[in-house]
XYZ file of C-alpha atoms in Angstrom:
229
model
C -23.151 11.139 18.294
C -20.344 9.747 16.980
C -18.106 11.610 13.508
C -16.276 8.031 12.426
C -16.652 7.497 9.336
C -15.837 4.313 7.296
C -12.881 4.428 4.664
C -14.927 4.384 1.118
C -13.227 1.597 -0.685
C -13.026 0.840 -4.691
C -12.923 -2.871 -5.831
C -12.013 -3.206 -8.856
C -11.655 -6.646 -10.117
C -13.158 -8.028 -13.487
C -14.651 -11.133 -12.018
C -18.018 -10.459 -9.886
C -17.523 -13.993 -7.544
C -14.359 -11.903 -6.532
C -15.582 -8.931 -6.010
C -18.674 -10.402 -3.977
C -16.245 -12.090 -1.861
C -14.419 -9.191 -1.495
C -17.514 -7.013 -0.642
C -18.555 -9.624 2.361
C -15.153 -9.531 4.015
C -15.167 -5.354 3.841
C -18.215 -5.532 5.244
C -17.680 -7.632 7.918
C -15.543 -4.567 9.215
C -16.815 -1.661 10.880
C -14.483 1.141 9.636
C -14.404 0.479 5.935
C -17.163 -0.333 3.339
C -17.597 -0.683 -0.167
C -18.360 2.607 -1.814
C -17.927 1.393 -5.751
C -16.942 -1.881 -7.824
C -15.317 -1.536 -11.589
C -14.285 -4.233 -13.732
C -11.900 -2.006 -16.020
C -9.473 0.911 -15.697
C -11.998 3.160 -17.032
C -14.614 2.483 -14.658
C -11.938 2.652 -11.886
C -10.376 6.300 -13.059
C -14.047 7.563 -13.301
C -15.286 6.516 -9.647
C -11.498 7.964 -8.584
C -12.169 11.096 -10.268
C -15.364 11.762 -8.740
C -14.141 11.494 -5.284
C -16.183 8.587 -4.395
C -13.936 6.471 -2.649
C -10.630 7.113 -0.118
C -8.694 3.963 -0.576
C -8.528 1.516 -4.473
C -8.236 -2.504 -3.899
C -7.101 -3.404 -7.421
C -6.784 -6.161 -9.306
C -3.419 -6.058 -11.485
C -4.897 -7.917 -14.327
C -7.906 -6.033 -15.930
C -9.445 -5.924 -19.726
C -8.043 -2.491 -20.960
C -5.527 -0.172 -18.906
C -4.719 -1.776 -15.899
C -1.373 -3.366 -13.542
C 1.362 -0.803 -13.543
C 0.074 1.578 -15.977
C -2.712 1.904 -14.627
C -1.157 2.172 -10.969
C 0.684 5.484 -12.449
C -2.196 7.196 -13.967
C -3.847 6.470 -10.623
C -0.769 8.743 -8.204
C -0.214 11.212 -10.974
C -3.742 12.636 -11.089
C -4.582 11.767 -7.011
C -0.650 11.424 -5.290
C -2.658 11.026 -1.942
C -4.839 7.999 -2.742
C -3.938 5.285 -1.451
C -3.976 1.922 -3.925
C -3.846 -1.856 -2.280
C -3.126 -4.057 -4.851
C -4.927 -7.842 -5.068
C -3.495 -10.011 -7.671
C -3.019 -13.937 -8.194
C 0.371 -12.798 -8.824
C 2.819 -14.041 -5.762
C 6.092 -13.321 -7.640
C 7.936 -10.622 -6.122
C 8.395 -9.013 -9.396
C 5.085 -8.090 -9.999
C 4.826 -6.425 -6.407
C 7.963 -4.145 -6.867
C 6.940 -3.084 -10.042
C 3.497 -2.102 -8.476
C 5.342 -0.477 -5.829
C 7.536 1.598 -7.625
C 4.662 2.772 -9.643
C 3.237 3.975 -6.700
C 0.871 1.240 -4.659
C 0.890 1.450 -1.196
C 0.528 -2.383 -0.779
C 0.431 -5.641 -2.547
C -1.856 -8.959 -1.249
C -2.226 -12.052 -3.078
C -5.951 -13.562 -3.588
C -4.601 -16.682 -1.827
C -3.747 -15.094 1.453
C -7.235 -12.090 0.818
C -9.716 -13.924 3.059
C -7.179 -13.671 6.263
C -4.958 -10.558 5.563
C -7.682 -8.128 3.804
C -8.430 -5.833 6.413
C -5.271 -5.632 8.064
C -4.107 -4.706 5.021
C -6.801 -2.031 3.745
C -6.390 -0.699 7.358
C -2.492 -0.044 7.498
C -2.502 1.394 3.827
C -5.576 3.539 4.676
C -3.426 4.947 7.392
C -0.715 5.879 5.239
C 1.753 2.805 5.624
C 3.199 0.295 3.498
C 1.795 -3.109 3.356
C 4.124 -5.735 2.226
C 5.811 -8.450 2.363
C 9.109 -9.064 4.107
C 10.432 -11.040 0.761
C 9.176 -7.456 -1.413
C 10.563 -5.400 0.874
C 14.228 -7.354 0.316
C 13.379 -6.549 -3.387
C 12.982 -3.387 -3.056
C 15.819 -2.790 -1.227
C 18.035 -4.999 -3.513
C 16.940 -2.582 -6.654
C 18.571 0.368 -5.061
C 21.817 -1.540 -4.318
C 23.944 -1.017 -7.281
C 25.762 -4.389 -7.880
C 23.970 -6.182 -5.241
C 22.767 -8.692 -7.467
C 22.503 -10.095 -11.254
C 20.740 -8.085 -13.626
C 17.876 -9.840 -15.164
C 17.480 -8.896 -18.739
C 12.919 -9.004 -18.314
C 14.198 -5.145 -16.061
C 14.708 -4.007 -19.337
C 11.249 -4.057 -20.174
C 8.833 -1.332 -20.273
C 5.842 -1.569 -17.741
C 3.546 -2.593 -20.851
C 6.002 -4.957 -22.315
C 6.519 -6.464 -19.088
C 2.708 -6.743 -19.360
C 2.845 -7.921 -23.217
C 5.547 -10.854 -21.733
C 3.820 -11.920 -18.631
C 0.823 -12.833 -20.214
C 2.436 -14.556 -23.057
C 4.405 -16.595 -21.123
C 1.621 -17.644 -19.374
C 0.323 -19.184 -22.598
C -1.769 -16.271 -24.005
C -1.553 -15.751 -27.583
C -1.074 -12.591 -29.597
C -4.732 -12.519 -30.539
C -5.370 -13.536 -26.529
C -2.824 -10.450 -25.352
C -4.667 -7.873 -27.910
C -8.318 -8.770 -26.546
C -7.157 -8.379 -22.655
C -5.127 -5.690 -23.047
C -7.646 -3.566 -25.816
C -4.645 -3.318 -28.104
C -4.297 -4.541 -31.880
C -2.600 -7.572 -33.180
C 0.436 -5.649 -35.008
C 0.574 -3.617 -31.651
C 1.094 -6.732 -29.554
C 3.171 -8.334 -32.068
C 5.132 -5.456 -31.783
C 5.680 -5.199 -27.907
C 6.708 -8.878 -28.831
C 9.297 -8.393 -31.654
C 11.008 -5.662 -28.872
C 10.658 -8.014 -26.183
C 12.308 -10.370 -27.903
C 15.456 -7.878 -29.046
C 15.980 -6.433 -25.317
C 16.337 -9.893 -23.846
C 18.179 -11.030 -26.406
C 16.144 -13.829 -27.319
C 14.651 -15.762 -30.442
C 11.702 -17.382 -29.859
C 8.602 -17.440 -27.329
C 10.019 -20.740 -26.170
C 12.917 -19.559 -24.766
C 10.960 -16.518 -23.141
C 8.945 -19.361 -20.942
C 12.355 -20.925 -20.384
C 13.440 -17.863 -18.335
C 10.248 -17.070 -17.156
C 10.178 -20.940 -15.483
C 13.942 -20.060 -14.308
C 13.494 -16.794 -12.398
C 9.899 -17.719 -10.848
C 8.013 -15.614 -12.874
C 5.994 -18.626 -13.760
C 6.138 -21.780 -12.569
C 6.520 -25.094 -14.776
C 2.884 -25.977 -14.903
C 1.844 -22.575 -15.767
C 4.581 -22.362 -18.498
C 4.620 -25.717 -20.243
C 1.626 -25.187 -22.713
C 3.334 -21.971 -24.086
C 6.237 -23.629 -25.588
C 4.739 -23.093 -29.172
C 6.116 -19.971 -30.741
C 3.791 -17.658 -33.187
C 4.447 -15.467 -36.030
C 5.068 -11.889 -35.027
């Protein structure tokens, strides 16, 4: 009788049509399965620290702790785990950052449905899975003087957070509801945001959020209205 067993897999992804699409491609493979779902970083660090699953597909934009926070709590309590990261997200920043923070591999929901396995299968086996364009990134960051300095590098993991969803048109109220925070707490990431990139307004923050492909101009152009810290 054969020993094999599956790799136990965590999806964690707030939205169940993705996670039941997710959960029919897994399945479709013989060597991996889905041994939990969670739509939050809680859920996900208590299925992790039970030892219910070998390998965490995560979504990088979750109600509570999640993205690169998230990521680190993740390695520091279980270095070994591997985490696969699925995001809507095809900007390279958001992949190094994951990377540095510890993920193993970063796939975009576009490209899930023909790249999914391959991907759960070379990061269960202890290898990177990125892409070529991430991988110049990465190298880039460790090239001092290699390129421009873009003043968003400043930013902490969870005001890069704060700034990426704002500039995607979310207000403060909107950022302090997805991210569990308060209002002054948000409006706070947002005041320091502002000072490190030397900016004055939210305006100007979609402005160089448009220019460096963070977001592009259709995602951008209904946050042009600035709000009250």
């Amino acid at each position: 009788m054969s020993t094999f067993a599956p790799t136990r897999i965590l999806v964690a992804d707030d939205h169940t049509l993705m996670r039941e699409g997710l959960r029919r491609i897994i399945e479709g493979a013989q060597d991996m399965r889905v041994a939990a779902e969670a739509t939050n970083g809680h859920e996900v660090l208590a299925h992790v620290r039970r030892g219910e699953v070998d390998l965490v597909l995560l979504d990088l934009s979750m109600p509570g702790k999640s993205g690169v926070p998230l990521i680190k709590q993740i390695k520091e309590e279980f270095p070994r785990l591997p985490v696969l990261v699925l995001t809507m997200h095809q900007e390279e920043q958001y992949a190094v950052r994951s990377i540095q923070a510890g993920a193993s591999g970063y796939l975009t929901k576009e490209s899930a449905g023909t790249e999914l396995v391959t991907a759960i299968r070379r990061v269960a086996s202890g290898r990177l899975f990125i892409s070529p364009e991430v991988a110049e990134q990465l190298a880039m960051n460790v090239m001092p003087g290699s390129h421009k300095e873009l003043s968003h590098k400043s930013l902490s993991d969870r005001e890069f957070e704060v700034f990426r969803l704002m500039v995607e048109g979310a207000s403060v109220t909107d950022v302090a509801d997805r991210l569990k925070l308060s209002a002054k707490t948000v409006s706070t990431h947002k005041a320091r945001i502002l000072q490190k990139m030397n900016m004055q307004s939210l305006a100007q923050l979609v402005r160089y959020a448009v220019e460096n492909g963070i977001i592009g101009d259709a995602e951008g152009s209904h946050a042009t209205q600035d709000e009250a810290p």
